[in-house]
Short mmCIF file of C-alpha atoms and ligand atoms in Angstrom, two decimals:
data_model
loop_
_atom_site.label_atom_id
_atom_site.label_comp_id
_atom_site.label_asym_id
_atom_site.label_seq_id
_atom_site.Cartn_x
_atom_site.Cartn_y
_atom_site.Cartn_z
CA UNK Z 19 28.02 99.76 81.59
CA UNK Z 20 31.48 98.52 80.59
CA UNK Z 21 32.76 98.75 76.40
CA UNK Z 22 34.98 96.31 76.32
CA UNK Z 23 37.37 96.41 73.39
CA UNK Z 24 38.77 92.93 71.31
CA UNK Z 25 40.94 93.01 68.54
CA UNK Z 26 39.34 91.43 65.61
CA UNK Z 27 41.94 89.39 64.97
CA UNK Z 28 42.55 85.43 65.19
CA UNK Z 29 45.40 86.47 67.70
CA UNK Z 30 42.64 86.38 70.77
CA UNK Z 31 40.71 83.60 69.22
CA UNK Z 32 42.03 81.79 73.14
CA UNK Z 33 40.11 84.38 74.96
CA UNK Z 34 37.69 85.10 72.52
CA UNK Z 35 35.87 82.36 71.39
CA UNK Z 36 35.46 81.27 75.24
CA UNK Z 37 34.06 84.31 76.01
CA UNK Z 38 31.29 84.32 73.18
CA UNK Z 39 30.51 81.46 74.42
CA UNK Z 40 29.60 82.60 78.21
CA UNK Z 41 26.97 84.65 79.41
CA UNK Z 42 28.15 87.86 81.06
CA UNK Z 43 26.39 91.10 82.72
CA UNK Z 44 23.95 92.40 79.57
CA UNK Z 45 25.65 95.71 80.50
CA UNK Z 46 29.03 94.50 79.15
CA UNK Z 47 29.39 95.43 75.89
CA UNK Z 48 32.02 94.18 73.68
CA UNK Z 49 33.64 96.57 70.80
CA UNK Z 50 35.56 94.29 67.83
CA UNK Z 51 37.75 96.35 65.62
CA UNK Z 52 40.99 96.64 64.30
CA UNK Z 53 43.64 97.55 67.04
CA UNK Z 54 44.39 101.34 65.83
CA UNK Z 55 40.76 101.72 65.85
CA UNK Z 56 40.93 100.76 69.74
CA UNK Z 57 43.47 102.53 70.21
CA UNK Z 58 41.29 105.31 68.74
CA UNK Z 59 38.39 104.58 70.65
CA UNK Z 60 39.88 104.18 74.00
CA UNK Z 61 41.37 108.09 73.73
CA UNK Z 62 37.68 109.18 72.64
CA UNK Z 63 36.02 107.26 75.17
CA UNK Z 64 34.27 105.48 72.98
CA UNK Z 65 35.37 102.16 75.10
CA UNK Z 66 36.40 101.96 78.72
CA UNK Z 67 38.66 99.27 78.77
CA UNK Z 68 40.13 96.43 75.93
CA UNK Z 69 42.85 95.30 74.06
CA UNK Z 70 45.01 98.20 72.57
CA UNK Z 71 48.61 98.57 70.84
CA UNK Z 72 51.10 98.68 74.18
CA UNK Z 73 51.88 101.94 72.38
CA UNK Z 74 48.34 103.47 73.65
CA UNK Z 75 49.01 102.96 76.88
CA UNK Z 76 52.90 104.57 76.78
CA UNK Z 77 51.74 107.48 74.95
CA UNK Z 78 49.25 108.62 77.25
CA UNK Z 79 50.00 107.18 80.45
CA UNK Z 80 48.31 109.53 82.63
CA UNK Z 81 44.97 108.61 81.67
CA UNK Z 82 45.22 104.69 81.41
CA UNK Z 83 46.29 101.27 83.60
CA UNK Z 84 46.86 98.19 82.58
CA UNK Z 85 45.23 95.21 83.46
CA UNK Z 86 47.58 92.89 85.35
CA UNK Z 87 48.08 89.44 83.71
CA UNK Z 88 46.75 89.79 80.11
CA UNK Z 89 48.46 91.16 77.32
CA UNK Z 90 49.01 89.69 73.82
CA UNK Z 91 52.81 89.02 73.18
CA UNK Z 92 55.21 86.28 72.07
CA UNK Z 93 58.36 85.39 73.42
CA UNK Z 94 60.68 84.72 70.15
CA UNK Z 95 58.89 84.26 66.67
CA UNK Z 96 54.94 85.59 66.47
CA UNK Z 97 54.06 84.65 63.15
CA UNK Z 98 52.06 87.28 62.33
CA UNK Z 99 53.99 90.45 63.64
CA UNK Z 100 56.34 90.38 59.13
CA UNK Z 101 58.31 93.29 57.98
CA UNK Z 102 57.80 91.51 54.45
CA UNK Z 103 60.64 92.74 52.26
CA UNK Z 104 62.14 92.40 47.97
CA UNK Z 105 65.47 93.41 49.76
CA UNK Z 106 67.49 91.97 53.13
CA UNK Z 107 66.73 94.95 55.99
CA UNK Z 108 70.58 95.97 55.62
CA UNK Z 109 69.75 97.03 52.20
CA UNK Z 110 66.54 99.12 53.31
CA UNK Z 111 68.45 102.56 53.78
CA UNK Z 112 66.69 104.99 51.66
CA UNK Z 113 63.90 102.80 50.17
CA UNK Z 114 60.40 103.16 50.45
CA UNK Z 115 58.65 100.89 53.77
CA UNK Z 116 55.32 101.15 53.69
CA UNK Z 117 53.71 100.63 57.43
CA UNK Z 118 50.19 99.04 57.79
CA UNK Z 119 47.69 101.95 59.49
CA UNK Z 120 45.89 99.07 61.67
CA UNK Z 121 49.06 99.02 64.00
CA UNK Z 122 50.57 101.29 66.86
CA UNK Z 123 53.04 99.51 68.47
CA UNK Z 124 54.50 97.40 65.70
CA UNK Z 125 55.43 100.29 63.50
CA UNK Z 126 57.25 101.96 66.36
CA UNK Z 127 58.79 98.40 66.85
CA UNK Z 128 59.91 98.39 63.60
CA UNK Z 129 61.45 101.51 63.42
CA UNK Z 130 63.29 100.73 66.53
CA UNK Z 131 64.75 97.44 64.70
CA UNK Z 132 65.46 99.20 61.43
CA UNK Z 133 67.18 101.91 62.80
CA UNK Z 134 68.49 101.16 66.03
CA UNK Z 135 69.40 97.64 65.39
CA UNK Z 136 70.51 97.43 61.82
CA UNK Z 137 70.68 101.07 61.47
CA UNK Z 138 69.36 102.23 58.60
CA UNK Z 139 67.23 104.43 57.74
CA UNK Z 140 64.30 104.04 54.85
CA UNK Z 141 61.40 106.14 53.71
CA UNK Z 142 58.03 105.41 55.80
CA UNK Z 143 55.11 105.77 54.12
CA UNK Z 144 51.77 104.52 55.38
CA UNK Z 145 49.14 102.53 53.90
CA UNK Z 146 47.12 99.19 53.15
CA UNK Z 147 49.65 96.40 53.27
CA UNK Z 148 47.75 93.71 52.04
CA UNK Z 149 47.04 95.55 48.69
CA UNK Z 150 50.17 97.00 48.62
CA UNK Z 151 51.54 95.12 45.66
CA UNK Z 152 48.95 95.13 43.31
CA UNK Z 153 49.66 98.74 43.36
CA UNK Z 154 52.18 101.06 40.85
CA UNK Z 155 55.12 102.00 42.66
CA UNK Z 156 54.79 99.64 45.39
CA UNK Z 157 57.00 99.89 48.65
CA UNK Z 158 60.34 97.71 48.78
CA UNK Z 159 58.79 97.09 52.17
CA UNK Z 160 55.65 96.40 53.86
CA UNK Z 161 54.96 95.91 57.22
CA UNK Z 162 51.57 93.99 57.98
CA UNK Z 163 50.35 92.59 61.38
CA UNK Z 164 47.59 90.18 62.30
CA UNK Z 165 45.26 88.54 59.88
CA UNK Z 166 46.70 90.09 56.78
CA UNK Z 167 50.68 89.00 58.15
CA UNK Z 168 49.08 85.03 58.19
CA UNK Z 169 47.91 86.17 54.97
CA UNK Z 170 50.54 87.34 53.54
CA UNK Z 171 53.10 84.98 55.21
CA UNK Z 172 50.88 82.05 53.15
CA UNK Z 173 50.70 83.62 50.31
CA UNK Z 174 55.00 83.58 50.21
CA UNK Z 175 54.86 87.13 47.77
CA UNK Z 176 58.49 88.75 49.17
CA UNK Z 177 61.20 86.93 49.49
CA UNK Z 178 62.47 88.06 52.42
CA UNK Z 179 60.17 88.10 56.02
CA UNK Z 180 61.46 89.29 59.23
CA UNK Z 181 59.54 88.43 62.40
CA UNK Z 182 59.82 91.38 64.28
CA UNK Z 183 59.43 89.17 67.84
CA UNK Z 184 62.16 86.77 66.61
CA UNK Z 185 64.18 89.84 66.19
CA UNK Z 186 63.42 91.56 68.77
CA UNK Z 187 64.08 88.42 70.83
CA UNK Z 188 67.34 87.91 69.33
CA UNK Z 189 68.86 90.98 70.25
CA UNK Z 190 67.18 91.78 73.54
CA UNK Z 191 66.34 88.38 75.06
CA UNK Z 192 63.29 89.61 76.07
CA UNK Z 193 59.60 88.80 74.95
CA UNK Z 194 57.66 91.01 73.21
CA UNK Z 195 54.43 92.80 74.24
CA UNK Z 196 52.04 94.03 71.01
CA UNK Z 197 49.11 94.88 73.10
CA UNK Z 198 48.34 95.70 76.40
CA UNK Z 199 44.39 95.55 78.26
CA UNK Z 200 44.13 98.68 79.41
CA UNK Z 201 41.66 100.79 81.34
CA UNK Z 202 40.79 104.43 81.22
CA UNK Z 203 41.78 105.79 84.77
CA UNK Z 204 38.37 107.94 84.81
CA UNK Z 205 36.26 104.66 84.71
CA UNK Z 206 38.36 103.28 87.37
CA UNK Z 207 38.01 106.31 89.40
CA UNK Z 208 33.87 105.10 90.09
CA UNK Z 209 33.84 101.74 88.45
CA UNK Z 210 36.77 99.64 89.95
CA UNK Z 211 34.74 96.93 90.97
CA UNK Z 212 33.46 96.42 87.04
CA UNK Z 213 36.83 96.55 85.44
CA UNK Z 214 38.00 94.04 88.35
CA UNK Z 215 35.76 91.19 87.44
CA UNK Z 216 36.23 92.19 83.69
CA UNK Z 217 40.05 91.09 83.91
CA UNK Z 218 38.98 88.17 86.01
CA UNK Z 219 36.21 87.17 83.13
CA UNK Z 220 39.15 87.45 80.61
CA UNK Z 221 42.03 85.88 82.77
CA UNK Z 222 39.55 82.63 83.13
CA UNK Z 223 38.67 82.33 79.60
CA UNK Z 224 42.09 82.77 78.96
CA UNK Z 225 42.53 79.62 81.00
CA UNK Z 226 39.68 77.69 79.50
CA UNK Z 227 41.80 78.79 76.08
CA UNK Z 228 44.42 76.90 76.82
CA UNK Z 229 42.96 73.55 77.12
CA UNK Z 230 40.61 73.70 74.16
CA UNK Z 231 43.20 74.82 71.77
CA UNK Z 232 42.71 72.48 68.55
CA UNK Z 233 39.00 72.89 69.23
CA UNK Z 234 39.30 76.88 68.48
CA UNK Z 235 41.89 76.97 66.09
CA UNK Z 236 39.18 74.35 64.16
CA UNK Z 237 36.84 77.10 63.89
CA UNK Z 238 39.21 80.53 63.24
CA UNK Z 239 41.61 78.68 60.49
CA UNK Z 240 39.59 79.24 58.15
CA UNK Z 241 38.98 82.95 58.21
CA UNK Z 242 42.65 83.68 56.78
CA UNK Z 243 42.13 80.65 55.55
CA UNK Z 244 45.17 78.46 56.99
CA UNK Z 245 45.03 74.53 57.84
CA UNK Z 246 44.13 74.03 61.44
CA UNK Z 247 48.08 72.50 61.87
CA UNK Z 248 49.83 75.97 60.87
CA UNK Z 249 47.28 77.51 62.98
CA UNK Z 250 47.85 75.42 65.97
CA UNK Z 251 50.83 76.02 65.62
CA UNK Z 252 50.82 79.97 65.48
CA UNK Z 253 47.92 80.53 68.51
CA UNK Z 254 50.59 78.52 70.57
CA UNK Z 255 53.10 80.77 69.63
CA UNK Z 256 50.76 83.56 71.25
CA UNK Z 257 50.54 84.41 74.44
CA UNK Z 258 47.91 86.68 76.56
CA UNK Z 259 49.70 86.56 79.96
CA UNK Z 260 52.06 89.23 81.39
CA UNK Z 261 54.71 87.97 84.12
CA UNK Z 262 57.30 89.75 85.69
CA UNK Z 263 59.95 89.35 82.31
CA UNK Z 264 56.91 90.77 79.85
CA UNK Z 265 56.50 93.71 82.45
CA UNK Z 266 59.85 94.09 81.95
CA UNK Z 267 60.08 93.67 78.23
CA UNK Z 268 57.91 96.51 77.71
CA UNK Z 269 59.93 98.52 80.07
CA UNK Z 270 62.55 98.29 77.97
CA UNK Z 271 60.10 99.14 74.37
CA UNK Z 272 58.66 102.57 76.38
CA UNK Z 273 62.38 103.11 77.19
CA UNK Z 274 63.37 102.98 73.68
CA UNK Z 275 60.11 105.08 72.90
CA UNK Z 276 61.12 107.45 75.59
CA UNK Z 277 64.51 108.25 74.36
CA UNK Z 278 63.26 108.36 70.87
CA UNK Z 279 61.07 111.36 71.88
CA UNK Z 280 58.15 109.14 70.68
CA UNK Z 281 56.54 108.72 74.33
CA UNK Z 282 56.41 111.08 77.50
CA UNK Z 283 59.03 110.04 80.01
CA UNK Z 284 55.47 109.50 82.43
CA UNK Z 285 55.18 106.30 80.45
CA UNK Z 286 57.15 104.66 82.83
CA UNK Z 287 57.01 103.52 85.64
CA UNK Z 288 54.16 101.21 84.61
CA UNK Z 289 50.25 101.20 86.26
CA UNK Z 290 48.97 97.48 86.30
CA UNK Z 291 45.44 97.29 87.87
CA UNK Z 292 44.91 94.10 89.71
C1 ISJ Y 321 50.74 89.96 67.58
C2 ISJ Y 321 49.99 90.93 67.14
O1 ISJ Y 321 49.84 91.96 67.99
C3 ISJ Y 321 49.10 93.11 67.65
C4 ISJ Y 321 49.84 94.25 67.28
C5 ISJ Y 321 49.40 95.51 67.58
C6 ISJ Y 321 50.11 96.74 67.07
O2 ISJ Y 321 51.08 96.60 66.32
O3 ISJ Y 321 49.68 97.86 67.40
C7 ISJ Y 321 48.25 95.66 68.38
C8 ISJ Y 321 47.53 94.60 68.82
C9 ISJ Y 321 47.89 93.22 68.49
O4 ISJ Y 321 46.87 92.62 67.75
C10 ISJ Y 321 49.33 90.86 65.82
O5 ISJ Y 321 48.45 91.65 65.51
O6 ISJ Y 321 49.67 89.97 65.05
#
C-alpha cells in the first residue's frame, strides 16, 4: 500500500493528468486535496508520501525525505503564488494581510518578503482569500495561492499584485520551491523499494508532461476558467524538477526559516531520496 498525495490544483496538471491516464499497482492510492490538508495528512499518517508545502518537510525534518528530482517551483514569476494588495507592500506596515489557510510555505514566504525585504510589518490574520472581499472589514491584503490566485489574478479586483517568485527572484536570484514530494522516513524504513518506483512513476509522467503541454492545459483551463493561451502560458511557467540551484534555493528559504525561529535548525542539511 502506498497513499500518494497530489495537490488539487491545476499547478500538477503536467504530472497529473498523465498519471490518470496510466495504470499503476491497484495498491497505490492517490489522496487529492488542498496542500495544507497534505501537509496535514502526511504528519497524521494519513498518506505516506506526496506533494506537500516545502515548509512540511523543514518543520519536521526528522521524520521526512524528499524525493529527488520533483518539486513544484518557478524560477522568476509563478502566476499563481499573488500577495493581492489596495496599497503598494511599502505601505503595508500596520494594516491588516489576510493569509489564505490552504498554504504553508507561501505564507512563511511572504512574511519573509514583507518583513525582511521591504521591512514592514502588518497585521496577519488568516482566512478564505477568495471571499475575502465580499466580506465587512476586509483585509488591505490577501494572500491567495493556486487555483483561487489564477482566479483572482483574472478577475483584476486589487490594484496592486506581487508575485511572490518574481520577488523572491529579484532579490535572491534564486528559484523558488512551493512544494516539495516528500516521504515519511517510517515508510521508507520497510518500503523503499515502493516509494522508489513511485518517484520514478512521477519523474516519467513528468516527462510525458512536457511534450503534451497544449493538450493538458486544453482540458484544466477551464476549471478556473482561463483561455487555454494564459494557461499555456502559466503551466510553462511551472516547474516540477529540482536541480542542484532549486536544492539550493530552498536552502536558503529553511535558512531564513531557521533564523526566524520558524523551523528547527535539523531542517537543514537536506534528505533527498533517490
Ligand atoms: C505554486 C504553487 O505552489 C504551492 C504552494 C504551496 C504553499 O504555499 O504551501 C504548496 C503547494 C503548491 O501547490 C501554487 O499553489 O500556486
Amino acid at each position: 500500500m502506498a497513499r500518494i498525495g497530489m495537490v488539487n490544483y491545476i499547478n500538477v496538471a503536467p504530472i497529473y493528468e498523465i498519471w490518470k491516464e496510466r495504470s499503476f499497482p491497484t495498491h497505490w492510492q492517490v489522496i487529492e486535496e488542498q496542500p495544507s490538508r497534505l501537509n496535514v495528512l502526511l504528519a497524521e499518517e494519513g498518506i505516506d508520501m506526496g506533494f506537500v508545502s516545502s515548509y512540511a518537510y523543514a518543520a519536521r525534518p526528522e521524520r521526512y525525505q524528499i524525493l529527488a528530482d520533483l518539486s513544484i517551483s518557478a524560477t522568476g514569476p509563478v502566476g499563481s503564488v499573488f500577495l493581492f494588495s489596495e496599497l503598494p507592500p511599502e505601505s503595508l506596515d500596520g494594516q491588516r494581510v489576510l493569509l489564505t489557510r490552504q498554504s504553508d510555505t507561501s505564507i512563511r514566504l511572504v512574511k519573509i518578503i514583507l518583513e525582511e525585504f521591504y521591512r514592514v510589518r502588518p497585521r496577519y490574520t488568516v482566512g478564505d482569500a477568495y471571499n475575502e472581499q465580499t466580506k465587512e472589514g476586509a483585509a488591505n491584503a490577501v494572500l491567495a495561492i493556486g487555483d483561487d490566485a489564477l482566479r483572482l489574478n483574472a478577475e483584476q479586483r486589487y490594484p496592486v499584485q506581487l508575485d511572490l517568485g518574481e520577488i523572491w527572484f529579484k532579490t535572491t536570484g534564486l528559484p523558488f520551491v512551493f512544494s516539495v514530494c516528500a516521504v515519511r522516513e517510517a515508510f521508507l524504513a520497510d518500503q523503499a523499494e515502493e516509494a522508489r518506483q513511485v518517484r520514478q512513476a512521477l519523474v516519467d509522467c513528468r516527462q510525458q508532461g512536457a511534450l503534451r503541454m497544449a493538450e493538458i492545459c486544453d482540458r484544466v483551463a477551464r476549471r478556473i476558467p482561463m483561455d487555454c493561451e494564459t494557461c499555456s502560458r502559466y503551466l510553462m511557467g511551472i516547474e516540477h524538477d529540482l536541480t542542484p540551484i532549486k536544492i539550493q534555493a530552498l536552502e536558503r528559504f529553511f535558512q531564513y526559516l531557521i533564523d526566524r525561529g520558524e523551523a528547527p535548525a535539523g531542517a537543514l542539511p537536506l534528505k533527498i531520496f533517490r
